[in-house]
């Protein structure tokens, strides 16, 4: 997993609540058996005017000029500004894979769906929770200022605005540690092999039917 | 000892270690695997040279991509076919039990787990699928995970988890006949919202929940995720134990008695404290129909499509406006004037035998209305299909003009050939009415099986109780 420490980037606004993972990456692209290559189909049904299928040459498809990520001012954006309950619905990890493959490394929203939130951390994406009022103010700033950028410092847990104001944010200590160091969980868990074996032995005494 | 909730008990019985940083290592008893979210996890195991920690904890089946017609011809779409073949090969390579496409035990993963007794009370059950919450109906801790966690479970039999807060949703009193588990859960989501359960593990309780069958409880817990909660659960009672008894993976003999003794402890203590408690009156719940593009956009069938201007929150108002535009609906029209083009009875929410019986009871002796282009019934598993055929339900459906299909996820998410065309409207017993979920531009109204059948034979939504 790629490390995340600091990021200064253009912010793209996704101004609607309850953006679900079906919208982030539609089902037909879930047929892939790979982990990469989902970026061109991120938000496919909103982003293009035609119907997308796996294997199409996306560079030849007609873009929807009204869709926010197609607007010239948001090209190169790496921070996504979103509303409540972002990433709800399906558990598909293809959603953070698509966001990451497109170029997003951080999301700012008032709330996220639990599974999506968790999946982000496994893929080097930092989902930041901020108070709805602060998010609302950021939406206004992004709309008013072309090329609006934010600077995120994970270690300091701050977002710095162009006028130098620092907005603090919370992040779980464990998730922060993994993201800062680019650590995968499996290796960490396998440091506790003895604990897992001991648990299994004890549990097998109590509930043997679970091991038959 | 301090009074504990069911969730506390399940958590404590599976805690391998407290990591001291707000997370714990939690042991996983059962891992269900399907073709869509597993290939990258198996690939990860291969690349790291790892093997499944406890191979017998895993059970696999293909469900999302499988066709619901002409199974003997295989899968026409080469991309779907490769995904299913990849699952088959991974199960061979790693020694995992799989119910393959043409096995009678194949079906939607959340139908076959309980059907096989592979889901048992007191278990932790996970799957790379958000509707894993279904298995909480058995007094199990069950939740959906992403593909990285699928790999983590395969490799370590554990997950690193942070304990959720606890919520009790008590549905008190008696629900009207024909007001089903689906109507209850939609009413709950309408009440608390799609993010109402975020960060919580929900326990459903109250008289109306105790009165539900196991199938009904599965429908209820299935949609906990649509209320934002990864896990929903119902305490163990005699119905739970009765359902499990005699199933292929259930314990037997002395082991059965020992298991039952433990399972009977899987209830919240009388004075256990929940972080949040919500009460609903079952008697006030009408048959539900969603009108928008989020499951919280739901009303009783006797109601009207809301006016977006009636929402005071600007984000909700904009959401409602966008939803009505997408759905092709005007504010204030009565729900029972909405006319679907297609009917879908199936999905991990509503494809079990009781669901099919409820729909068949409405369809019996009636005909699908002329304006309905397609009405399809997709059983949840090969065994559900077999049982329904033994009961003659297939004949009732076919006689009424429904199509009787092979088991799978089908038009719940349209990864196979079953889908809506742009602009088509569907009365669906599935769980998500998101934009494009059932096909790009498709419009989904979530309802119970009886309500879907009632819409099929009436040509428009109607209170199923008016047909009696």
XYZ file of C-alpha atoms in Angstrom:
680
model
C 0.000 0.000 0.000
C 1.222 3.493 -0.880
C 2.132 5.681 2.107
C 0.170 8.815 2.881
C 1.915 11.644 4.696
C 1.185 15.033 3.152
C -0.841 16.083 0.134
C -1.407 19.464 -1.489
C -3.884 19.238 -4.337
C -6.872 20.661 -6.202
C -10.233 19.909 -4.576
C -13.160 18.596 -6.659
C -16.688 18.965 -5.217
C -19.263 16.132 -5.326
C -22.263 18.049 -4.109
C -24.850 15.393 -3.274
C -25.617 13.274 -0.216
C -25.697 9.463 -0.112
C -23.346 8.889 -3.063
C -23.374 5.084 -3.231
C -20.680 2.684 -4.397
C -22.884 1.639 -7.351
C -22.501 5.234 -8.577
C -18.764 5.306 -7.810
C -18.139 2.184 -9.881
C -21.090 0.534 -11.661
C -21.577 -3.214 -11.434
C -20.485 -4.179 -14.949
C -16.903 -3.215 -14.085
C -16.904 -5.537 -11.052
C -16.491 -8.468 -13.401
C -12.769 -7.743 -13.577
C -10.539 -10.144 -11.690
C -7.848 -7.456 -11.309
C -7.276 -4.776 -8.708
C -6.249 -1.997 -11.096
C -7.570 -0.114 -14.097
C -10.881 1.087 -12.631
C -10.054 4.826 -12.817
C -11.434 5.477 -16.328
C -14.803 4.088 -15.171
C -15.024 6.023 -11.907
C -18.573 7.517 -11.736
C -19.123 6.002 -15.202
C -22.876 6.619 -15.509
C -22.548 10.285 -14.546
C -19.293 10.900 -16.346
C -20.115 9.652 -19.862
C -23.200 10.116 -22.014
C -23.134 6.580 -23.424
C -23.402 3.255 -21.629
C -20.038 1.881 -20.562
C -19.010 -1.749 -20.627
C -15.730 -3.428 -19.703
C -13.204 -3.492 -22.536
C -14.412 -0.278 -24.219
C -11.894 2.357 -25.289
C -12.945 5.042 -22.805
C -10.942 7.746 -24.601
C -13.390 7.497 -27.511
C -16.539 7.851 -25.417
C -18.562 11.059 -25.142
C -18.031 12.836 -21.841
C -20.942 14.465 -20.031
C -19.853 18.135 -19.987
C -22.090 18.850 -16.984
C -20.405 16.301 -14.749
C -18.158 17.983 -12.238
C -15.013 15.914 -12.815
C -15.174 16.719 -16.547
C -14.885 20.454 -15.955
C -11.434 21.831 -16.863
C -11.028 23.589 -13.518
C -11.050 20.296 -11.616
C -8.542 18.420 -13.778
C -5.753 16.977 -11.676
C -7.873 17.020 -8.512
C -6.645 14.611 -5.848
C -8.962 15.617 -3.006
C -12.694 14.898 -3.251
C -15.099 17.034 -1.248
C -18.344 15.179 -0.538
C -21.561 15.210 1.480
C -23.170 12.947 4.103
C -23.000 9.153 3.970
C -20.496 9.029 1.126
C -19.804 5.485 -0.133
C -23.012 3.877 1.113
C -24.350 0.599 -0.222
C -22.322 -2.246 -1.644
C -19.091 -3.324 0.088
C -17.220 -3.393 -3.243
C -13.594 -2.399 -2.683
C -13.606 -1.557 -6.386
C -14.938 1.859 -5.242
C -11.736 2.959 -3.460
C -9.712 1.169 -6.163
C -11.429 3.352 -8.783
C -10.990 6.553 -6.766
C -7.321 5.795 -6.172
C -6.709 4.779 -9.783
C -8.285 8.062 -10.935
C -5.923 9.972 -8.686
C -7.830 10.728 -5.490
C -5.833 10.215 -2.292
C -8.097 12.009 0.178
C -11.822 12.589 0.673
C -13.422 15.180 2.924
C -17.045 14.653 4.003
C -19.280 15.007 7.073
C -19.802 11.204 7.203
C -19.098 7.962 5.364
C -20.649 4.521 5.220
C -18.676 2.173 7.505
C -17.478 -0.429 5.007
C -16.356 2.140 2.439
C -14.558 4.150 5.142
C -12.685 1.044 6.205
C -11.874 0.037 2.623
C -10.292 3.458 1.942
C -7.626 2.962 4.610
C -6.677 -0.390 3.055
C -5.880 1.384 -0.195
C -3.882 4.426 0.813
C -6.834 6.812 0.704
C -7.444 9.116 3.674
C -11.172 9.717 4.338
C -11.436 12.796 6.567
C -14.535 13.545 8.617
C -15.265 17.224 9.224
C -18.211 18.975 10.745
C -21.022 19.530 8.182
C -20.737 23.322 8.574
C -17.034 23.301 7.771
C -17.662 21.039 4.767
C -20.377 23.433 3.617
C -17.952 26.352 3.850
C -15.354 24.395 1.842
C -17.957 23.773 -0.885
C -18.487 27.557 -1.075
C -14.750 28.223 -1.252
C -14.213 25.612 -3.978
C -17.066 27.098 -6.036
C -15.794 30.646 -5.615
C -12.091 30.033 -6.287
C -10.919 28.268 -9.430
C -7.935 26.033 -8.751
C -8.767 25.895 -5.020
C -6.244 23.714 -3.223
C -5.958 22.285 0.263
C -2.899 20.916 2.054
C -3.358 17.833 4.192
C -0.801 16.795 6.805
C -1.724 13.399 8.237
C 0.946 13.377 10.946
C -0.153 16.792 12.246
C -3.826 15.944 11.522
C -4.485 19.282 9.887
C -5.915 20.622 6.656
C -4.517 23.998 5.676
C -6.556 26.362 3.515
C -4.974 28.725 0.939
C -5.266 31.633 3.416
C -3.226 29.697 5.966
C -6.009 28.615 8.288
C -5.477 25.148 9.806
C -8.480 22.865 10.253
C -7.794 19.959 12.653
C -9.239 16.493 12.039
C -9.454 13.197 13.948
C -8.146 9.867 12.776
C -7.812 6.519 14.592
C -4.275 5.988 15.880
C -3.980 2.522 14.325
C -5.226 3.598 10.918
C -2.990 6.656 10.957
C 0.028 4.518 11.789
C -0.738 2.091 8.920
C -1.329 4.879 6.415
C 1.774 6.874 7.384
C 3.932 3.773 7.030
C 2.122 2.091 4.141
C 1.525 -1.040 6.266
C -0.798 -3.871 5.291
C -2.847 -5.487 8.038
C -2.104 -9.131 7.279
C 1.558 -8.853 8.204
C 0.596 -7.111 11.460
C -1.960 -9.781 12.366
C 0.464 -12.594 11.633
C 2.666 -11.211 14.423
C -0.045 -12.604 16.730
C -0.117 -16.174 15.454
C 0.316 -17.534 18.988
C -2.679 -15.583 20.241
C -4.832 -16.913 17.399
C -3.755 -20.512 18.111
C -4.418 -20.080 21.825
C -7.868 -18.656 21.109
C -8.691 -21.571 18.811
C -7.679 -24.112 21.449
C -9.774 -22.445 24.122
C -12.758 -21.986 21.815
C -12.609 -25.561 20.638
C -13.147 -26.657 24.243
C -16.127 -24.340 24.692
C -17.749 -24.715 21.273
C -16.382 -27.826 19.553
C -19.121 -27.840 16.884
C -17.517 -24.750 15.349
C -14.413 -26.747 14.482
C -15.909 -29.983 13.178
C -21.113 -9.480 36.019
C -22.232 -6.347 34.230
C -25.341 -6.785 32.090
C -24.393 -7.357 28.475
C -26.088 -6.917 25.122
C -26.143 -9.754 22.608
C -23.543 -7.799 20.639
C -21.292 -7.556 23.746
C -21.487 -11.328 24.193
C -20.711 -12.093 20.558
C -17.826 -9.627 20.569
C -16.282 -10.939 23.792
C -16.574 -14.564 22.707
C -14.577 -13.787 19.559
C -11.959 -11.401 20.863
C -8.544 -12.956 20.258
C -6.712 -9.955 21.654
C -7.294 -6.340 22.557
C -4.726 -4.421 20.532
C -4.783 -1.568 23.047
C -5.344 1.087 20.369
C -9.126 0.937 20.169
C -9.081 -2.121 17.920
C -9.305 -5.832 18.655
C -8.391 -8.932 16.748
C -11.696 -10.755 16.186
C -11.907 -14.444 15.253
C -14.081 -15.374 12.263
C -15.991 -18.670 12.371
C -17.539 -18.662 8.921
C -16.357 -17.031 5.704
C -18.688 -17.083 2.707
C -17.117 -16.450 -0.672
C -18.567 -15.445 -4.059
C -17.009 -14.713 -7.418
C -17.101 -10.900 -7.509
C -15.134 -9.822 -4.448
C -12.739 -12.765 -4.055
C -10.445 -13.033 -7.120
C -8.094 -10.244 -6.019
C -7.960 -11.723 -2.493
C -6.926 -15.161 -3.757
C -4.386 -13.474 -6.001
C -3.003 -11.676 -2.946
C -2.619 -14.999 -1.120
C -0.776 -16.465 -4.083
C 1.574 -13.516 -4.395
C 2.452 -13.738 -0.695
C 2.746 -17.532 -0.771
C 0.003 -17.888 1.867
C -2.662 -20.548 2.373
C -6.089 -20.319 4.009
C -5.670 -20.451 7.787
C -8.604 -22.851 8.322
C -9.878 -24.025 5.005
C -13.089 -25.627 6.351
C -14.301 -22.241 7.613
C -14.856 -21.181 3.989
C -17.787 -21.980 1.711
C -18.062 -20.589 -1.816
C -20.740 -20.256 -4.476
C -21.127 -18.171 -7.637
C -24.240 -15.983 -7.482
C -23.827 -12.479 -8.936
C -22.889 -13.405 -12.530
C -24.834 -16.593 -13.085
C -27.572 -16.652 -15.747
C -31.135 -17.397 -14.639
C -32.070 -19.146 -17.889
C -30.510 -21.881 -20.027
C -27.909 -22.882 -17.444
C -26.916 -25.946 -19.402
C -25.496 -23.621 -22.054
C -23.085 -22.038 -19.565
C -22.456 -18.293 -19.218
C -22.682 -16.370 -22.496
C -20.836 -13.212 -21.386
C -17.100 -14.084 -21.522
C -16.197 -11.576 -18.790
C -18.780 -13.026 -16.389
C -17.743 -16.534 -17.350
C -14.093 -15.842 -16.570
C -15.017 -14.517 -13.144
C -17.005 -17.648 -12.279
C -14.290 -19.917 -13.692
C -11.743 -18.016 -11.616
C -13.745 -18.794 -8.468
C -13.970 -22.458 -9.469
C -10.219 -22.615 -10.013
C -9.399 -20.762 -6.790
C -11.587 -23.168 -4.814
C -9.788 -26.121 -6.390
C -6.344 -24.603 -5.820
C -6.985 -23.715 -2.180
C -9.219 -26.689 -1.291
C -12.359 -24.685 -0.514
C -15.832 -26.270 -0.689
C -17.827 -24.716 -3.517
C -21.422 -25.223 -4.606
C -20.930 -24.697 -8.317
C -23.395 -23.219 -10.768
C -25.179 -26.446 -11.618
C -25.177 -27.909 -8.098
C -28.672 -27.935 -6.548
C -27.128 -26.357 -3.420
C -25.941 -23.300 -5.414
C -27.693 -20.030 -4.763
C -27.340 -16.557 -3.358
C -24.638 -16.773 -0.724
C -26.919 -15.273 1.967
C -29.611 -17.823 1.224
C -27.426 -20.907 1.161
C -25.448 -20.173 4.357
C -28.507 -20.531 6.604
C -30.062 -23.192 4.369
C -27.029 -25.449 4.806
C -26.727 -24.741 8.527
C -23.361 -23.175 7.709
C -24.642 -20.096 9.516
C -25.151 -20.950 13.180
C -26.128 -18.922 16.234
C -23.175 -17.397 18.040
C -20.913 -17.404 15.003
C -19.019 -14.563 13.460
C -19.921 -14.655 9.769
C -18.279 -12.486 7.114
C -18.393 -12.241 3.341
C -17.204 -9.746 0.760
C -20.750 -8.522 0.415
C -22.581 -5.857 2.371
C -25.725 -7.979 2.784
C -23.856 -10.384 5.062
C -25.812 -8.657 7.833
C -28.555 -11.168 6.860
C -26.948 -13.887 8.996
C -27.434 -11.797 12.146
C -30.983 -13.185 12.135
C -29.511 -16.235 13.881
C -28.020 -14.359 16.822
C -24.712 -14.259 14.944
C -22.346 -11.334 14.453
C -22.347 -10.991 10.691
C -21.067 -8.180 8.515
C -19.826 -7.343 5.043
C -16.167 -6.732 4.291
C -14.048 -5.456 1.415
C -11.687 -7.572 -0.654
C -8.601 -6.667 1.436
C -10.440 -8.059 4.445
C -11.475 -11.150 2.478
C -7.765 -11.799 1.984
C -7.122 -11.033 5.655
C -9.719 -13.585 6.796
C -8.419 -16.202 4.390
C -4.859 -15.692 5.642
C -5.444 -15.274 9.377
C -9.057 -16.334 10.236
C -9.267 -12.959 11.979
C -10.098 -9.321 11.336
C -8.881 -6.161 13.021
C -12.063 -4.458 14.168
C -13.183 -1.519 16.229
C -16.195 -2.244 18.378
C -19.351 -0.495 17.195
C -21.818 1.304 19.388
C -25.020 -0.609 20.116
C -28.541 0.272 19.061
C -31.775 -1.458 19.975
C -34.623 -1.023 17.512
C -37.727 -2.279 19.229
C -40.795 -2.807 17.058
C -43.602 -3.132 19.532
C -47.129 -4.433 19.167
C -48.615 -6.489 16.368
C -48.152 -5.829 12.665
C -51.175 -6.140 10.412
C -51.493 -9.279 8.273
C -49.676 -8.702 4.974
C -47.365 -6.201 6.651
C -44.152 -8.160 6.313
C -40.564 -8.018 7.530
C -39.751 -6.049 4.363
C -42.315 -3.387 5.263
C -40.978 -3.239 8.813
C -37.359 -2.735 7.744
C -38.303 -0.166 5.087
C -40.327 1.708 7.707
C -37.325 1.581 10.062
C -35.024 2.972 7.354
C -37.580 5.662 6.558
C -37.578 6.544 10.246
C -33.848 6.574 11.086
C -32.450 7.257 7.592
C -29.821 5.435 5.539
C -27.068 6.742 7.790
C -29.077 6.322 11.012
C -27.235 3.128 11.909
C -23.749 4.192 10.804
C -21.235 3.196 13.477
C -23.771 0.967 15.248
C -24.504 -2.736 15.514
C -28.296 -2.967 15.557
C -30.280 -5.481 17.565
C -33.901 -5.800 16.459
C -36.307 -6.638 19.240
C -39.890 -6.209 20.362
C -43.038 -8.301 19.917
C -43.334 -7.707 16.178
C -39.789 -9.003 15.632
C -40.247 -12.037 17.878
C -43.361 -12.838 15.832
C -41.354 -12.987 12.582
C -40.280 -16.302 11.079
C -36.569 -16.925 10.478
C -37.079 -15.950 6.834
C -38.609 -12.680 7.988
C -35.750 -12.037 10.396
C -33.275 -12.623 7.575
C -35.097 -10.039 5.437
C -34.953 -7.618 8.348
C -31.245 -8.085 9.141
C -30.379 -8.156 5.422
C -31.311 -4.495 5.127
C -29.590 -3.318 8.323
C -26.830 -2.171 5.960
C -29.378 0.026 4.174
C -29.854 1.751 7.513
C -26.073 2.255 7.646
C -25.311 -0.526 10.144
C -22.801 -3.171 9.094
C -24.420 -5.674 11.454
C -28.034 -6.317 12.412
C -29.091 -9.123 14.713
C -31.997 -10.837 16.426
C -31.637 -12.759 19.682
C -31.842 -16.554 19.655
C -35.186 -18.159 20.530
C -36.918 -21.495 19.856
C -37.598 -20.511 16.249
C -33.884 -20.026 15.638
C -32.996 -23.408 17.081
C -35.852 -25.161 15.285
C -34.723 -23.691 11.941
C -31.123 -24.849 12.372
C -31.940 -28.404 13.487
C -31.086 -31.154 11.030
C -29.346 -28.958 8.458
C -26.237 -30.426 6.788
C -23.639 -28.285 8.600
C -25.492 -28.102 11.930
C -24.169 -30.111 14.878
C -25.952 -33.323 15.892
C -26.103 -35.794 18.799
C -24.388 -34.726 22.039
C -22.805 -31.817 20.223
C -26.292 -30.506 19.353
C -27.349 -30.409 23.009
C -24.155 -28.660 23.983
C -24.615 -26.129 21.203
C -28.255 -25.458 22.104
C -27.291 -24.793 25.717
C -24.840 -22.141 24.532
C -27.165 -20.669 21.921
C -29.864 -20.089 24.530
C -27.534 -17.618 26.260
C -27.387 -15.489 23.114
C -29.872 -12.828 24.160
C -29.307 -9.383 25.594
C -29.499 -9.371 29.382
C -32.714 -7.790 30.668
C -30.960 -4.730 32.077
C -28.318 -4.389 29.349
C -27.648 -0.813 28.252
C -27.701 0.205 24.596
C -26.084 3.393 23.315
C -29.284 4.202 21.472
C -32.839 2.867 21.596
C -35.494 3.451 18.934
C -39.138 2.396 19.275
C -41.600 1.848 16.447
C -45.245 0.854 16.705
C -45.872 -2.128 14.420
C -49.575 -1.341 14.159
C -48.786 1.943 12.404
C -46.689 0.351 9.644
C -48.382 0.183 6.235
C -47.101 -1.815 3.254
C -44.152 0.273 2.043
C -43.113 1.508 -1.413
C -39.952 3.522 -2.134
C -40.370 6.543 -4.416
C -36.752 7.729 -4.782
C -33.164 6.626 -5.226
C -32.278 5.879 -1.613
C -34.057 3.303 0.583
C -34.929 6.075 3.061
C -37.119 7.648 0.362
C -40.061 5.479 1.310
C -43.750 5.904 2.202
C -46.801 3.777 2.892
C -48.686 2.611 -0.197
C -51.685 4.711 0.904
C -49.546 7.860 0.667
C -48.316 10.209 -2.087
C -44.946 11.052 -3.607
C -43.549 13.815 -1.378
C -42.958 17.355 -2.574
C -39.206 18.142 -2.355
C -40.150 21.604 -1.079
C -41.536 19.939 2.050
C -37.962 19.068 3.173
C -36.415 21.799 5.320
C -32.835 20.496 5.009
C -31.405 21.874 1.723
C -29.263 18.781 1.081
C -32.332 16.519 1.514
C -34.425 18.859 -0.660
C -31.878 18.733 -3.483
C -31.646 14.971 -3.058
C -35.415 14.592 -3.372
C -35.516 16.842 -6.448
C -32.782 14.863 -8.163
C -34.479 11.594 -7.187
C -37.862 12.606 -8.628
C -36.198 13.731 -11.847
C -34.391 10.408 -12.149
C -37.510 8.434 -11.245
C -39.712 10.380 -13.684
C -42.222 11.216 -10.960
C -44.175 14.351 -10.070
C -44.671 15.468 -6.455
C -47.974 14.660 -4.734
C -49.163 11.872 -7.029
C -50.658 8.905 -5.183
C -48.300 5.935 -4.940
C -51.028 3.629 -6.220
C -51.089 5.487 -9.539
C -47.487 4.537 -10.317
C -47.331 1.854 -13.006
C -44.285 -0.434 -13.195
C -43.015 -1.981 -16.447
C -41.285 -4.935 -14.837
C -41.595 -7.010 -11.680
C -38.647 -8.659 -9.942
C -39.246 -11.115 -7.123
C -35.935 -12.362 -5.781
C -32.598 -11.238 -4.225
C -30.921 -12.042 -0.893
C -33.635 -9.943 0.737
C -36.709 -11.783 -0.514
C -36.105 -15.036 -2.390
C -36.689 -17.634 0.319
C -39.556 -20.110 0.358
C -41.781 -17.950 2.539
C -41.303 -14.996 0.159
C -42.280 -17.120 -2.813
C -45.316 -18.472 -0.973
C -46.466 -14.926 -0.145
C -46.122 -13.804 -3.768
C -47.772 -16.976 -5.082
C -50.732 -16.492 -2.746
C -51.401 -13.159 -4.463
C -50.672 -14.441 -7.979
C -52.894 -17.501 -7.641
C -55.866 -17.373 -9.995
C -54.851 -13.944 -11.301
C -52.978 -12.743 -14.397
C -50.055 -10.364 -14.807
C -51.490 -7.075 -16.130
C -51.039 -6.163 -19.805
C -48.802 -3.165 -19.128
C -46.218 -5.347 -17.367
C -43.527 -6.281 -19.913
C -41.846 -8.850 -17.719
C -42.577 -10.373 -14.331
C -39.892 -12.713 -13.067
C -39.436 -14.893 -10.017
C -35.849 -15.852 -9.157
C -35.570 -18.310 -6.245
C -32.682 -17.768 -3.842
C -31.172 -21.212 -4.252
C -31.556 -24.481 -6.106
C -33.073 -25.994 -2.970
C -35.596 -23.161 -2.578
C -36.518 -23.681 -6.234
C -36.922 -27.414 -5.668
C -39.111 -26.913 -2.623
C -41.252 -24.309 -4.376
C -41.778 -26.723 -7.265
C -42.766 -29.482 -4.833
C -45.378 -27.102 -3.444
C -46.594 -26.209 -6.942
C -45.656 -22.544 -6.647
C -43.888 -22.576 -10.020
C -47.136 -23.586 -11.723
C -49.047 -20.794 -9.992
C -46.500 -18.225 -11.164
C -46.282 -19.541 -14.719
C -50.077 -19.769 -14.971
C -50.327 -16.119 -13.877
C -47.765 -15.032 -16.492
C -44.574 -14.819 -14.418
C -41.291 -16.284 -15.603
C -39.795 -18.938 -13.314
C -36.006 -18.692 -13.304
C -32.823 -20.320 -12.020
C -31.307 -19.082 -8.712
C -28.916 -16.128 -8.382
C -28.668 -12.414 -7.611
C -30.165 -11.594 -11.012
C -31.837 -8.222 -11.432
C -31.076 -7.013 -7.917
C -27.876 -5.634 -9.393
C -27.987 -6.734 -13.017
C -24.514 -8.212 -13.307
C -25.962 -11.001 -15.421
C -28.288 -10.578 -18.412
C -31.331 -9.628 -16.265
C -31.637 -5.859 -16.222
C -33.846 -2.823 -16.733
C -33.593 -0.723 -19.884
C -33.232 3.074 -19.512
C -36.445 4.601 -18.178
C -38.036 1.280 -17.253
C -39.786 1.143 -13.889
C -39.612 -1.922 -11.673
C -41.444 -3.157 -8.611
C -38.606 -5.054 -6.963
C -38.265 -7.117 -3.806
C -34.541 -6.334 -3.688
C -32.754 -3.947 -1.325
C -31.367 -0.965 -3.255
C -33.147 1.608 -5.389
C -29.923 3.438 -6.287
C -29.581 5.090 -9.689
C -28.618 2.482 -12.262
C -28.617 -0.375 -9.766
C -30.929 -2.596 -11.845
C -29.597 -1.299 -15.176
C -28.497 2.126 -16.379
C -31.431 4.544 -16.269
C -33.639 1.913 -14.599
C -36.115 3.039 -11.934
C -36.549 0.848 -8.873
C -39.375 0.784 -6.337
C -38.621 -1.472 -3.373
C -41.537 -3.505 -2.022
C -42.343 -6.806 -0.301
C -42.977 -9.983 -2.340
C -46.754 -9.758 -1.769
C -46.742 -6.100 -2.843
C -44.666 -6.910 -5.953
C -47.123 -9.638 -6.930
C -50.041 -7.273 -6.250
C -48.463 -4.651 -8.533
C -47.914 -7.335 -11.185
C -51.548 -8.406 -11.296
C -52.941 -4.875 -10.925
C -50.578 -3.053 -13.301
C -49.929 -0.404 -10.637
C -48.942 -0.294 -6.983
C -51.810 -1.245 -4.724
C -52.252 -2.129 -1.071
C -52.139 -5.930 -1.226
C -54.850 -6.016 1.448
C -57.297 -4.565 -1.085
C -56.945 -7.701 -3.198
C -58.102 -10.081 -0.461
